[in-house]
Coordinates of C-alpha atoms (C1' of nucleotides) in Angstrom, one line a residue:
Chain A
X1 CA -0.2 -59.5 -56.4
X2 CA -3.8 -58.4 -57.1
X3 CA -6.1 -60.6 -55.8
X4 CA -9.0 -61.7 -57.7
X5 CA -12.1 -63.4 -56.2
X6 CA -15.2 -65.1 -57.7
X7 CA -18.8 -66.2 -56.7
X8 CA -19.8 -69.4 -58.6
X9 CA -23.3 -69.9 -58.2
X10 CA -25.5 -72.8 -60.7
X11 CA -28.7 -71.2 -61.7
X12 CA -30.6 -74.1 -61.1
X13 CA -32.7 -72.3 -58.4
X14 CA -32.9 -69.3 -56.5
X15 CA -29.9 -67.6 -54.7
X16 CA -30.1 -69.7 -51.1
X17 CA -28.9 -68.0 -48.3
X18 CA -25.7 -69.5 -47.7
X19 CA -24.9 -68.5 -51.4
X20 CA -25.4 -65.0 -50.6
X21 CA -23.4 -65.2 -47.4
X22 CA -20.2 -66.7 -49.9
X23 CA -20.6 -64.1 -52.1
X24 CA -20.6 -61.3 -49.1
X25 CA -17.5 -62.7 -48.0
X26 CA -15.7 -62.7 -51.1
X27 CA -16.9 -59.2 -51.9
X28 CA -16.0 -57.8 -48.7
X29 CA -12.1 -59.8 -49.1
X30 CA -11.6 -58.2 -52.2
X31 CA -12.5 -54.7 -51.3
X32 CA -10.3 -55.6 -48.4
X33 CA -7.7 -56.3 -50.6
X34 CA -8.2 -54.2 -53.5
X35 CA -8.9 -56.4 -56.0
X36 CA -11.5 -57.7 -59.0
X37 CA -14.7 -59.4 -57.3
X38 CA -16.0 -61.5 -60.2
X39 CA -19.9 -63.5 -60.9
X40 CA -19.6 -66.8 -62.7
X41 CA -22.6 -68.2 -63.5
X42 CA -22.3 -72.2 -63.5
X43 CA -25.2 -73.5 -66.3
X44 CA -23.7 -76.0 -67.7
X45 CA -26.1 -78.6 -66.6
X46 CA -28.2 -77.3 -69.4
X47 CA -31.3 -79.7 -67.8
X48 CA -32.1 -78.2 -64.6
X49 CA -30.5 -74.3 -65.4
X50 CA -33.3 -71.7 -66.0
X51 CA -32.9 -67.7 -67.4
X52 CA -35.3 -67.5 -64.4
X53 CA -32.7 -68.5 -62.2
X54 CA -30.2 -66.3 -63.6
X55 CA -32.5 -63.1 -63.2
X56 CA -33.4 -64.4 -59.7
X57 CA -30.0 -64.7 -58.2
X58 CA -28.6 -61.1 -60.4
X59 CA -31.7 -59.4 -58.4
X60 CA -31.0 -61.0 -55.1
X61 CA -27.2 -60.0 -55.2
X62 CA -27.9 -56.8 -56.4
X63 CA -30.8 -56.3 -53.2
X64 CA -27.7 -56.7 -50.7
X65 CA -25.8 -54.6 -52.8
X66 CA -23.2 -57.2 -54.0
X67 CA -22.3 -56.3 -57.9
X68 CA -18.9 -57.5 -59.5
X69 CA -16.4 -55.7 -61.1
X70 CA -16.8 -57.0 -64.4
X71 CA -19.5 -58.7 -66.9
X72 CA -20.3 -61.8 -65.5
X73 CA -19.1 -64.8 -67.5
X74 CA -21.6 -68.0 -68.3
X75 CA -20.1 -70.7 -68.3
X76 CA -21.7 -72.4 -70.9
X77 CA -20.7 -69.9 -73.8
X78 CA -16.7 -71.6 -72.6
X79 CA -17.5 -75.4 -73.7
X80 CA -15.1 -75.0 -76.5
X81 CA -12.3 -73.7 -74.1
X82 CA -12.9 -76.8 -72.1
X83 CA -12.8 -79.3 -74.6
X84 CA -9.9 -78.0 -75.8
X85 CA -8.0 -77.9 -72.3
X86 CA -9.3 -81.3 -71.6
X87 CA -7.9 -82.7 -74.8
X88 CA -4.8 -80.9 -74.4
X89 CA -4.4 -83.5 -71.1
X90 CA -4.9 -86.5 -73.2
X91 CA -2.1 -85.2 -75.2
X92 CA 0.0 -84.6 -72.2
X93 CA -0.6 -88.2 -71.2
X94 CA -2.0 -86.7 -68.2
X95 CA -5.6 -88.1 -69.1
X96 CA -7.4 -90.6 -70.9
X97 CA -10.6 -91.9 -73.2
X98 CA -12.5 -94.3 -71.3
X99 CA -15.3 -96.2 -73.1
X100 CA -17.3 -97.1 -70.2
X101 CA -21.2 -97.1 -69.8
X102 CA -23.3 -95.2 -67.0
X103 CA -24.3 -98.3 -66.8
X104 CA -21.3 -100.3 -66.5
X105 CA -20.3 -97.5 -63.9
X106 CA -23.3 -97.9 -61.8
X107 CA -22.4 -101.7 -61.5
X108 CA -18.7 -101.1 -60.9
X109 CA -19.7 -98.8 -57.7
X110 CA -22.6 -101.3 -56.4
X111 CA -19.7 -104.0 -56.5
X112 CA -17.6 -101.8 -54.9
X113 CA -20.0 -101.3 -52.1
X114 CA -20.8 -104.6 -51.9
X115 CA -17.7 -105.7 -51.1
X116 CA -17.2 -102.4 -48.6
X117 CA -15.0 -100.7 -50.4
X118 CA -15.4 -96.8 -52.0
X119 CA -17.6 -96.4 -54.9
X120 CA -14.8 -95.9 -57.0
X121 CA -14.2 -96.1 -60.7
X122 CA -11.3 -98.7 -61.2
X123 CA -9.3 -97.5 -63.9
X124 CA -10.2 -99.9 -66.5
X125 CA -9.0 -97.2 -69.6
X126 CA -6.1 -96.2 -68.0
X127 CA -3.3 -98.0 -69.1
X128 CA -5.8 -100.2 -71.8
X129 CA -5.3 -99.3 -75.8
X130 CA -7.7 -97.3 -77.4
X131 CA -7.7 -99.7 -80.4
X132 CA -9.2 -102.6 -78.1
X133 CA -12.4 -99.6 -77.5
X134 CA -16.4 -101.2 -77.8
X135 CA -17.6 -99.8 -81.2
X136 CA -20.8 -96.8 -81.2
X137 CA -19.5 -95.9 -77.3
X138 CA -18.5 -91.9 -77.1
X139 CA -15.8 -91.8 -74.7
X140 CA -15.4 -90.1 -71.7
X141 CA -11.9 -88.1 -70.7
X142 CA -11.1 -88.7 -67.3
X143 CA -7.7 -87.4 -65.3
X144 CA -4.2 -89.7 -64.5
X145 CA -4.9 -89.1 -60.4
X146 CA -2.3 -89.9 -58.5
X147 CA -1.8 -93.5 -57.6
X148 CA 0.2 -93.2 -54.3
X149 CA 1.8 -90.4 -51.8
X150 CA -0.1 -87.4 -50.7
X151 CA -2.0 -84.0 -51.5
X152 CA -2.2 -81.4 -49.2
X153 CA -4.2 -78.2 -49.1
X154 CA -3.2 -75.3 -46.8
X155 CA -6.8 -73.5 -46.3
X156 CA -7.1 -70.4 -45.4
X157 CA -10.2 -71.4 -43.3
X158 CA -9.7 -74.7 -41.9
X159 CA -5.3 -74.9 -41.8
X160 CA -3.9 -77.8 -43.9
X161 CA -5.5 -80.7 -45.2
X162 CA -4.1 -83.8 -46.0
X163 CA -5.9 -86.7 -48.3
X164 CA -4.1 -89.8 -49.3
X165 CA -4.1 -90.1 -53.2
X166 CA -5.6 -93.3 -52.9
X167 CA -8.8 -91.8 -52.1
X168 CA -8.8 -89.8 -55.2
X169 CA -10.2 -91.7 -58.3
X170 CA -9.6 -90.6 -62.4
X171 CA -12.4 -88.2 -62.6
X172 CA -14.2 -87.4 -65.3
X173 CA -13.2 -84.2 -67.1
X174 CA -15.0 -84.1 -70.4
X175 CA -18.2 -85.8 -71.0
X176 CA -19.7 -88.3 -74.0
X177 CA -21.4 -85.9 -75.4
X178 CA -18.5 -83.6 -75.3
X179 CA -19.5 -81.3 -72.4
X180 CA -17.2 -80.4 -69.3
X181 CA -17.9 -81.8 -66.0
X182 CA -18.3 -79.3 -63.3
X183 CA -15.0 -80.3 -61.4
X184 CA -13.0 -79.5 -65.3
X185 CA -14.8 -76.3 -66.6
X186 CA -14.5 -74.7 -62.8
X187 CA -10.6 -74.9 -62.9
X188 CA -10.7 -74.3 -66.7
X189 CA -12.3 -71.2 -66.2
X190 CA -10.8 -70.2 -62.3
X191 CA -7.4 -69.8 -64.3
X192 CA -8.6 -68.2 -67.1
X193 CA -10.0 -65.7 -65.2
X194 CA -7.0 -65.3 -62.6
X195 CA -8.6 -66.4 -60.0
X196 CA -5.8 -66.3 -56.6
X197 CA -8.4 -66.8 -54.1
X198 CA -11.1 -68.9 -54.6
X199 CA -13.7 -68.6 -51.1
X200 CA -16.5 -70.9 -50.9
X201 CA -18.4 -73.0 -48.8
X202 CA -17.1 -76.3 -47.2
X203 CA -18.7 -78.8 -49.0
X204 CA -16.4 -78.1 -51.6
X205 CA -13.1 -79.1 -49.5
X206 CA -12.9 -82.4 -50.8
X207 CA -13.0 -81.6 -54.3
X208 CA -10.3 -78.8 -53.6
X209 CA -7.8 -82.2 -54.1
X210 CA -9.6 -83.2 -57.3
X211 CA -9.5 -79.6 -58.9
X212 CA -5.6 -79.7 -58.0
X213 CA -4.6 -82.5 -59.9
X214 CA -6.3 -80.4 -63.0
X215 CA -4.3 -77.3 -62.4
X216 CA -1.2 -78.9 -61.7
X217 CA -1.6 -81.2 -64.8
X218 CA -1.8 -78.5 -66.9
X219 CA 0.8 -76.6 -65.1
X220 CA -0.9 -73.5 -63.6
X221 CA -0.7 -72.1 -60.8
X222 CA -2.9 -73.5 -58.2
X223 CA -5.5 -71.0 -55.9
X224 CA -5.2 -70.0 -52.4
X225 CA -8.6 -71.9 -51.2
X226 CA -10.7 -70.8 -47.9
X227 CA -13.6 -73.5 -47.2
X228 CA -16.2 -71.7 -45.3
X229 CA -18.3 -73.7 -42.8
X230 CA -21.9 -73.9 -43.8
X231 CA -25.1 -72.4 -42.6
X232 CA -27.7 -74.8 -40.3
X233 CA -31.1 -74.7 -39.4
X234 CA -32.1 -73.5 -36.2
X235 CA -31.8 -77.5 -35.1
X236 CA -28.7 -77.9 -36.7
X237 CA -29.2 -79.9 -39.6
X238 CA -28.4 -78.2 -43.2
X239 CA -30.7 -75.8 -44.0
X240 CA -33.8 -77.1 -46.0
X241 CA -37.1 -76.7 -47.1
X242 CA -38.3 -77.1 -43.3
X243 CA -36.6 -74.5 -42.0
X244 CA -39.0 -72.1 -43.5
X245 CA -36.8 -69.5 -45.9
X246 CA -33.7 -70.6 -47.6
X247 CA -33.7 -68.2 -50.6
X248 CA -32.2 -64.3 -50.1
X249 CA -35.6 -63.3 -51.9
X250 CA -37.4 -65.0 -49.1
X251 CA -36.0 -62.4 -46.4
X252 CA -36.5 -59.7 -48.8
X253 CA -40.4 -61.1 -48.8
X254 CA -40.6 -61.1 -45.1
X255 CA -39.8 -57.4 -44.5
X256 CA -36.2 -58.0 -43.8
X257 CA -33.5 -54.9 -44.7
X258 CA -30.9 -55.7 -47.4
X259 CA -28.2 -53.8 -44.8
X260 CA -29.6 -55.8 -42.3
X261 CA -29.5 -59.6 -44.1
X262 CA -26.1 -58.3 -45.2
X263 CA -24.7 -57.3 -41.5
X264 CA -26.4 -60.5 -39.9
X265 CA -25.0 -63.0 -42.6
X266 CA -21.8 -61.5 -42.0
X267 CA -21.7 -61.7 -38.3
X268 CA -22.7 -65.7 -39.1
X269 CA -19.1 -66.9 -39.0
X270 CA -16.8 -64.1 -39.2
X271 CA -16.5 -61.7 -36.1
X272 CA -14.3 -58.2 -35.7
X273 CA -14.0 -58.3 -31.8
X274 CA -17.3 -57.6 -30.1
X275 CA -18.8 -55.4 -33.2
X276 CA -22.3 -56.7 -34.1
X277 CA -24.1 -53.7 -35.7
X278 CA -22.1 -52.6 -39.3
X279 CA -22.5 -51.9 -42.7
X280 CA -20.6 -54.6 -45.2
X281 CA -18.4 -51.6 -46.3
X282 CA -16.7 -51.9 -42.9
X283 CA -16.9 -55.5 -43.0
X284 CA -14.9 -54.8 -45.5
X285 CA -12.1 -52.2 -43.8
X286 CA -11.8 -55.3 -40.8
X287 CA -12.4 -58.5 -43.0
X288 CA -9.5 -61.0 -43.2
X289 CA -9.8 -65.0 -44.1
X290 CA -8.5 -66.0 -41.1
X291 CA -11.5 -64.7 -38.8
X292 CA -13.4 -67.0 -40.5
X293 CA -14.6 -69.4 -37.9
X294 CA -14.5 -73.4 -38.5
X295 CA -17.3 -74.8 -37.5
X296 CA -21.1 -74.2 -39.0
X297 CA -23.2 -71.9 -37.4
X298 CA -27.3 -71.9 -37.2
X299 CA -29.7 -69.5 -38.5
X300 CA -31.3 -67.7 -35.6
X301 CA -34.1 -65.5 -36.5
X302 CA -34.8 -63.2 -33.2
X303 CA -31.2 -62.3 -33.5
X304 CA -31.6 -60.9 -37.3
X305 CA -34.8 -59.8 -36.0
X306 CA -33.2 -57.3 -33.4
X307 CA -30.4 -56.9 -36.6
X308 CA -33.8 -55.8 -38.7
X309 CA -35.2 -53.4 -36.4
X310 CA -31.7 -51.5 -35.5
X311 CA -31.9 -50.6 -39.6
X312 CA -35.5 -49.9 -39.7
X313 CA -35.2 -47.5 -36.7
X314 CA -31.9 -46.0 -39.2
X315 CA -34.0 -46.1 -42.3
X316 CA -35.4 -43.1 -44.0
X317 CA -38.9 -42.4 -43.6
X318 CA -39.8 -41.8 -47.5
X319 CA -38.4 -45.2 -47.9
X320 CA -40.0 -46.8 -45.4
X321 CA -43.1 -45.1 -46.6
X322 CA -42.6 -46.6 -50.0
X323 CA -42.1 -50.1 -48.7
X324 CA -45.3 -50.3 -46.9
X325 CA -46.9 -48.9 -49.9
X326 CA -45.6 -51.8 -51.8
X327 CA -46.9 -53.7 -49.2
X328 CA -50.2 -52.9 -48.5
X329 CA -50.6 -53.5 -52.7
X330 CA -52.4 -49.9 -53.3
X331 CA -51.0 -46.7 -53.9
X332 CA -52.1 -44.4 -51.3
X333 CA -53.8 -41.4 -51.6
X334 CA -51.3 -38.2 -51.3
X335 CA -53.2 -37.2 -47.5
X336 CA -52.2 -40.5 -46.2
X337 CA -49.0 -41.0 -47.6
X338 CA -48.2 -38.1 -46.0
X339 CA -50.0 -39.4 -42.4
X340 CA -48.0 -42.3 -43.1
X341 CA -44.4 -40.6 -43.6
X342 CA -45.8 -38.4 -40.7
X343 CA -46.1 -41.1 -38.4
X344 CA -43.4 -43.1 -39.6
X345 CA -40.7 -42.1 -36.8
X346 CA -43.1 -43.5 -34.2
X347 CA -44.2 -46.5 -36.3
X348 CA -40.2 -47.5 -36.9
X349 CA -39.1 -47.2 -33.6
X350 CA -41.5 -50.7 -33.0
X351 CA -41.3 -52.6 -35.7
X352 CA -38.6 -55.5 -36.2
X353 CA -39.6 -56.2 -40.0
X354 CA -41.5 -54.1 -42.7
X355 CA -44.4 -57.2 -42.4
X356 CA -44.8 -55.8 -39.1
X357 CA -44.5 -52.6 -39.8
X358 CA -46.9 -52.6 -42.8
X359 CA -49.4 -54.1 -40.3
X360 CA -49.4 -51.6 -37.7
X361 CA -49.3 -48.7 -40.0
X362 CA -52.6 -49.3 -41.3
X363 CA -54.7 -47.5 -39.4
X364 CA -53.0 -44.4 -40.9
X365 CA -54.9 -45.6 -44.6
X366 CA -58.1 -46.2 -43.1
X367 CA -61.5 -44.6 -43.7
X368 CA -63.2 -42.8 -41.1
X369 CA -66.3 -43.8 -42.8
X370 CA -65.4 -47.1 -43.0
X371 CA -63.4 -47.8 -39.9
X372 CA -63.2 -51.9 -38.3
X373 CA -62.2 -52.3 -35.0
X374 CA -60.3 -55.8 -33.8
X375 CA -61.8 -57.9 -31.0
X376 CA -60.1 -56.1 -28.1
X377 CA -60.6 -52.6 -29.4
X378 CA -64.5 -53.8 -29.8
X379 CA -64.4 -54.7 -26.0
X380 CA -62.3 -51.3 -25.4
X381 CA -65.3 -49.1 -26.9
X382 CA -68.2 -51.6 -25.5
X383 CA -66.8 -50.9 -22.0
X384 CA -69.5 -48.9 -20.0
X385 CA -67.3 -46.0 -19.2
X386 CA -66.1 -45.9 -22.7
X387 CA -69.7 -44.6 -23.7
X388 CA -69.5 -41.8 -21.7
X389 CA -65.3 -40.8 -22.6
X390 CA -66.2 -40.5 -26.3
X391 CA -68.7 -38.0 -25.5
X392 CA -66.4 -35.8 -23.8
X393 CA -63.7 -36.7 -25.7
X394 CA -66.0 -35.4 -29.2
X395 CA -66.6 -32.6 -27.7
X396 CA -63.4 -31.8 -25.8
X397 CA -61.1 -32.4 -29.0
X398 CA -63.9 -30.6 -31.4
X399 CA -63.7 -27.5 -29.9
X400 CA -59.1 -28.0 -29.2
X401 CA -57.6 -24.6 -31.2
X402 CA -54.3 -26.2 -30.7
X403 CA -53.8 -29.5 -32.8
X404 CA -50.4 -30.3 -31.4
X405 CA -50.0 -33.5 -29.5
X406 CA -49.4 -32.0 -26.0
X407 CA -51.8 -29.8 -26.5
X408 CA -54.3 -33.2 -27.0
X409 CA -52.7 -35.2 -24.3
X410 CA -53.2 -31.9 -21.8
X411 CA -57.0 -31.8 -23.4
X412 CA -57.1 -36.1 -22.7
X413 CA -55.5 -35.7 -18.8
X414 CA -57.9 -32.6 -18.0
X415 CA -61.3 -34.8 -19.1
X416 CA -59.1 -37.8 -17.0
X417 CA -59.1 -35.7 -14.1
X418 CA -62.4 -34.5 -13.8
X419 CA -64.4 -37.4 -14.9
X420 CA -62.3 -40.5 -14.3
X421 CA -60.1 -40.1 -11.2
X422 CA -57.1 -39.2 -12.9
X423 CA -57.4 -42.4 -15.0
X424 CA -55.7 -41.3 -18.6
X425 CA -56.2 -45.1 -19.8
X426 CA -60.1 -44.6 -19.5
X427 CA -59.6 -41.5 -22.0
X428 CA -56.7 -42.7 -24.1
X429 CA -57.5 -46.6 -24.6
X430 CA -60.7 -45.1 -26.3
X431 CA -59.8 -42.9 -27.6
X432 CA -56.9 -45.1 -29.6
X433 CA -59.4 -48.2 -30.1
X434 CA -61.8 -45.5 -32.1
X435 CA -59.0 -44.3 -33.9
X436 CA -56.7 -46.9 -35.0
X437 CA -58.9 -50.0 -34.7
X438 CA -56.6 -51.4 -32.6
X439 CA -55.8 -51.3 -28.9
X440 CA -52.2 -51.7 -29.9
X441 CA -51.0 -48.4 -31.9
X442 CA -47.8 -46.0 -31.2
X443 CA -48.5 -42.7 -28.4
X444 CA -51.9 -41.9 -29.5
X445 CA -51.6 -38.3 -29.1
X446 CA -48.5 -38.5 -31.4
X447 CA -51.1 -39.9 -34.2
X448 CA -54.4 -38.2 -33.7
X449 CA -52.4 -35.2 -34.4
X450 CA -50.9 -36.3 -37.5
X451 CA -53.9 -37.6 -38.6
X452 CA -55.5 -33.8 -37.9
X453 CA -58.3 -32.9 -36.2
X454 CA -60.7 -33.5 -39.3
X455 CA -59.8 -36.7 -39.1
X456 CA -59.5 -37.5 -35.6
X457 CA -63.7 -36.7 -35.3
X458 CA -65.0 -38.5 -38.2
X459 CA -63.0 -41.4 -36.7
X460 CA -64.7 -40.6 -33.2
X461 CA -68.1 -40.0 -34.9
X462 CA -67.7 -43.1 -36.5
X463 CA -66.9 -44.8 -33.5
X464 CA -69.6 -43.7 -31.9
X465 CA -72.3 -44.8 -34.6
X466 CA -70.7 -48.4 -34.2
X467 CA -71.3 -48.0 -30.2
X468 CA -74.6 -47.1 -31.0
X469 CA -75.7 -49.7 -33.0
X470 CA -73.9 -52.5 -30.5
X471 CA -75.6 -50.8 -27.7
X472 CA -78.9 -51.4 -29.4
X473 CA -78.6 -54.7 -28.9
X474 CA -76.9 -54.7 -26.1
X475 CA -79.2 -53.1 -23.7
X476 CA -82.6 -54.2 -24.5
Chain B
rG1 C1' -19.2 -98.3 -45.7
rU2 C1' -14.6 -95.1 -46.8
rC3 C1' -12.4 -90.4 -46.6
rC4 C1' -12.4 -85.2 -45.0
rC5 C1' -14.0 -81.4 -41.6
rC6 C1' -16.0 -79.4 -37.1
rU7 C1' -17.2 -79.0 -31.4
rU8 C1' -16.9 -72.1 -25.8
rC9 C1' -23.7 -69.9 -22.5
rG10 C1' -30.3 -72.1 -25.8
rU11 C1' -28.1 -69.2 -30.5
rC12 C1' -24.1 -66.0 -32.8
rU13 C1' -19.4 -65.3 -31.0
rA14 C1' -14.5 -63.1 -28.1
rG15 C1' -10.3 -66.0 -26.8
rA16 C1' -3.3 -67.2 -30.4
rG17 C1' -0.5 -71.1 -22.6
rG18 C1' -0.8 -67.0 -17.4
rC19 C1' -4.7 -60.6 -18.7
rC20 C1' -10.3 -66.0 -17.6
rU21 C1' -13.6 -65.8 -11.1
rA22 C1' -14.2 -67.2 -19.5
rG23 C1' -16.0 -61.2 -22.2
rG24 C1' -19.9 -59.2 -25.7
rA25 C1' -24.5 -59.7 -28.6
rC26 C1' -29.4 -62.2 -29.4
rA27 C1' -33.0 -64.9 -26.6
rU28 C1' -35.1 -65.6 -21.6
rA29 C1' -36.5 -63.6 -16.5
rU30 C1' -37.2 -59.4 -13.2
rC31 C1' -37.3 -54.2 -12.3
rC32 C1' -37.6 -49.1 -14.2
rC33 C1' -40.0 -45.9 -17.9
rU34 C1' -45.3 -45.7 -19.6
rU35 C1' -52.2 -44.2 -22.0
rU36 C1' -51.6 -49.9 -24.8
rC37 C1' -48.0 -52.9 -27.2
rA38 C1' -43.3 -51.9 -28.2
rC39 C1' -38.7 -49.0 -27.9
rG40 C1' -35.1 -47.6 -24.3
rG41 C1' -32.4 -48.3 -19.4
rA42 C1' -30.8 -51.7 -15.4
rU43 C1' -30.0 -56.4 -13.2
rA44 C1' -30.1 -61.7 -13.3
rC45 C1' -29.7 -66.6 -15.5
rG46 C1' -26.3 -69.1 -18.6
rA47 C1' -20.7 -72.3 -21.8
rC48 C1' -14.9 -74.2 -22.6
rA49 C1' -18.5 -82.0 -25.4
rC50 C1' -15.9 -86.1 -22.6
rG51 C1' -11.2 -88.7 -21.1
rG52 C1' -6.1 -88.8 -21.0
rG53 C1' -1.5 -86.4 -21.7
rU54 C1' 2.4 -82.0 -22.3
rU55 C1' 3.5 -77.8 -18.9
rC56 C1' 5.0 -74.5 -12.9
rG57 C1' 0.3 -73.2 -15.5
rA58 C1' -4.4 -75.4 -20.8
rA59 C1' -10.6 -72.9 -23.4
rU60 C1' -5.9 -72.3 -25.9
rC61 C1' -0.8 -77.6 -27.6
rC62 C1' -1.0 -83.3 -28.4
rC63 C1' -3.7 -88.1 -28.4
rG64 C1' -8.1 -90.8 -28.0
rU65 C1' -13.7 -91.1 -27.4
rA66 C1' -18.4 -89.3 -28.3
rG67 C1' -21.5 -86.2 -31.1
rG68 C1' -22.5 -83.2 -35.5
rG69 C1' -21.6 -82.0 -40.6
rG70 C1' -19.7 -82.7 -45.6
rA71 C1' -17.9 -85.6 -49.8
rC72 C1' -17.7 -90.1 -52.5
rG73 C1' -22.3 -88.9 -60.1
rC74 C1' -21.2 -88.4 -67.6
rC75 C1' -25.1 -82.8 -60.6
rA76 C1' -23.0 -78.3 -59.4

RNA sequence: GUCCCCUUCGUCUAGAGGCCUAGGACAUAUCCCUUUCACGGAUACGACACGGGUUCGAAUCCCGUAGGGGACGCCA
């Protein structure tokens, strides 16, 4: 049998991050198995679905790489195909008009609470003649659910589950207006599409029964089902607006890699032994259903953090290049885009997101005419001693034949030797205040010859103008 | 309220009755490396929710308890 898997999502927002972990794992089962990965998109609540939301979740997917193996189907464009399944059940006997009210309803479950019992339609149309029906009410259809005995569901996920039919009420199938309910047009179109496995997360489980009782009803043949637990904030509570991001784009926003979202949702879980760090096309070569783990597990940023930077250290230059560019919200001059891509292998090897690593790349797009130094590298270059290194430092690196880094560094220790004790901080941290701005910067010989020697002493000259004019005040 | 599901270090997890003195990863701490901050390397800390069974033997099987989550719509 080919399999043939589906992600369902409702484009009533953006693609949350739990969505995007379903869809992972169904993509990585069906290139595990070989089959047809399919996109559903579930609008038929025509209030609260937006084209937005469509675009949104299309660009998300397709940012973690995640694209299906065939047009993806809206479900709205099938109403027809409902309808016509759901009447077919009425003529089966297998469901029924019912002529009451949302309001009538509402009443029915308050009662029902009242008195502690389930919030539960009771059947009033089920066995009642149509002929006795209110006038000006457009009926509902709602499924013959089982009265007694059992249903059971063997999960691939969470083993077999048993519900007692009693718990199960006649659902509705097909609206008033004439519109499919979500529980009808999702087994509608899971068998018109083939679906044999449908994945998806937990909160789904209980419904698993109610969509059975439609598939059976009609005869087909039923899904293998695998409930995924669901993903938690860092406290342990669903994930919500609190907890900072929930949507894929969020990540994306916050410097996070596709590969690496993709590898740390996957990890969330699922496991393949001790492996932590791999690409979802070997997901894919390990993945099985049954290494899915029961119970919910928590979003836990330092760990996708350390996921982050293992992919930014494995990115390529150019395109870390271009996603600072992006970034910083300018396009950069060719001299330092090249500095940048330059400097790039020492900037990566620090950075556990592309925020941070936008941020500390900066001093590459400076000015030297127009440098600012940050409150510690200010204290760095007002330092008494600090007066005195730039000098030599100027005068040391302006007259350097050789631009190469060791060839600074040796220039840096000799000045350290002779006029500081051997101290290379009282050259370097200087030295890299005047430069980057910043007493926090990769090896500073590393940069200063990337940045060329041009460079390095209009940034020193700079530097010490600035001293200059603080020591003005300063001293007197 | 009713029903369903879940429960191994702080977090993600390995674990299929003896391989468990419970392994790995993140985080944390300390040390090394070092011109800064990182990176990297090393070491340490740290868990089978609780209580009963079954068994020669239980993290693993069974039953309770507690805690957590989900579902009960003319939402999806």
């Amino acid at each position: 049998m080919t399999i043939v898997t589906r992600f369902a999502p409702s484009p009533t927002g953006y693609l949350h991050i739990g969505g995007a972990r379903t869809a992972l794992f169904n993509w990585c089962f069906t290139r595990h198995k070989g089959g047809k990965f399919l996109i559903r998109i579930e609008d038929t609540d025509k209030e609260r679905s937006t084209s937005e939301a469509v675009d949104a979740i299309f660009r998300d997917l397709n940012w973690l790489g995640i694209t299906a193996d065939e047009d993806p189907i809206f479900q709205s464009t099938r109403e027809a195909r409902h309808a016509e399944v759901a009447r077919e059940l009425v003529a089966k006997g297998k469901a029924y008009y019912c002529y009451c009210t949302p309001e009538e309803l509402e009443k029915m479950r308050e009662d029902a609470k009242a008195k502690g019992q389930s919030p539960r339609y009771n059947r009033y149309w089920r066995d009642r003649d149509p002929a006795t029906a209110p006038e000006g009410v457009k009926p509902v259809i709602r499924i013959k659910a089982p009265i007694d005995g059992e249903s059971v569901v063997e999960d691939q996920v969470q083993g077999r589950v048993v519900v007692q039919n009693k718990e199960l009420d006649d659902f509705i199938l097909l609206r008033g207006d004439g519109s499919p309910t979500y529980m009808h047009a999702v087994v509608v179109d899971d068998h018109d599409m083939g679906i044999t496995h449908v994945v998806r997360g937990d909160d789904h489980l209980n419904n698993t029964f109610r969509q059975k009782i439609i598939f059976e009803a009609m005869g087909w043949d039923v899904p293998t089902f695998a409930h995924i637990p669901l993903i938690h904030g860092p406290d342990g509570a669903k994930l919500s607006k609190r907890h900072g991001a929930q949507a894929a784009g969020e990540f994306r926003e916050m410097g996070y890699l596709p590969e690496a979202v993709a590898n740390y949702l996957l990890r969330l879980g699922w496991s393949h032994g001790d492996d932590e760090i791999f690409t979802k096309e070997q997901a894919a070569q390990w993945f099985e259903l049954t290494d899915i783990n029961k119970g919910p597990s928590r979003l836990d940023y330092k760990k996708l953090e350390f996921v982050n930077a293992h992919y930014i250290k494995a990115a390529d230059n150019e395109r870390l290049a271009n996603e600072v560019e992006a970034r910083m919200g300018t396009k950069l001059a060719s001299e330092k885009r090249n500095w940048l891509i330059a400097g790039m292998n020492d900037l990566k090897a620090r950075a556990v997101s592309l925020l941070q690593l936008t941020k500390e790349a900066a001093f590459y797009t400076k000015d030297a005419a127009n440098m600012d130094y940050d409150d510690k590298a200010q204290a760095t270059l007002k330092d008494h001693d600090a007066h005195h290194a730039m000098h030599f430092l100027y005068d040391t690196l302006s007259a350097l034949p050789d631009w190469g880094r060791d060839s600074i560094e040796g220039a840096c220790k000799k000045i350290a030797d002779e006029k500081f004790e051997g101290k290379l901080g009282k050259i370097a941290m200087p030295l890299r205040a005047a430069v980057t701005g910043s007493t926090v910067s990769p090896d500073i010989f590393n940069a200063t010859s990337t940045l060329g020697q041009k460079e390095t002493l209009d940034r020193l000259k700079s530097a010490l103008h600035w001293m200059h004019d603080q020591g003005g005040h300063h001293h007197h």
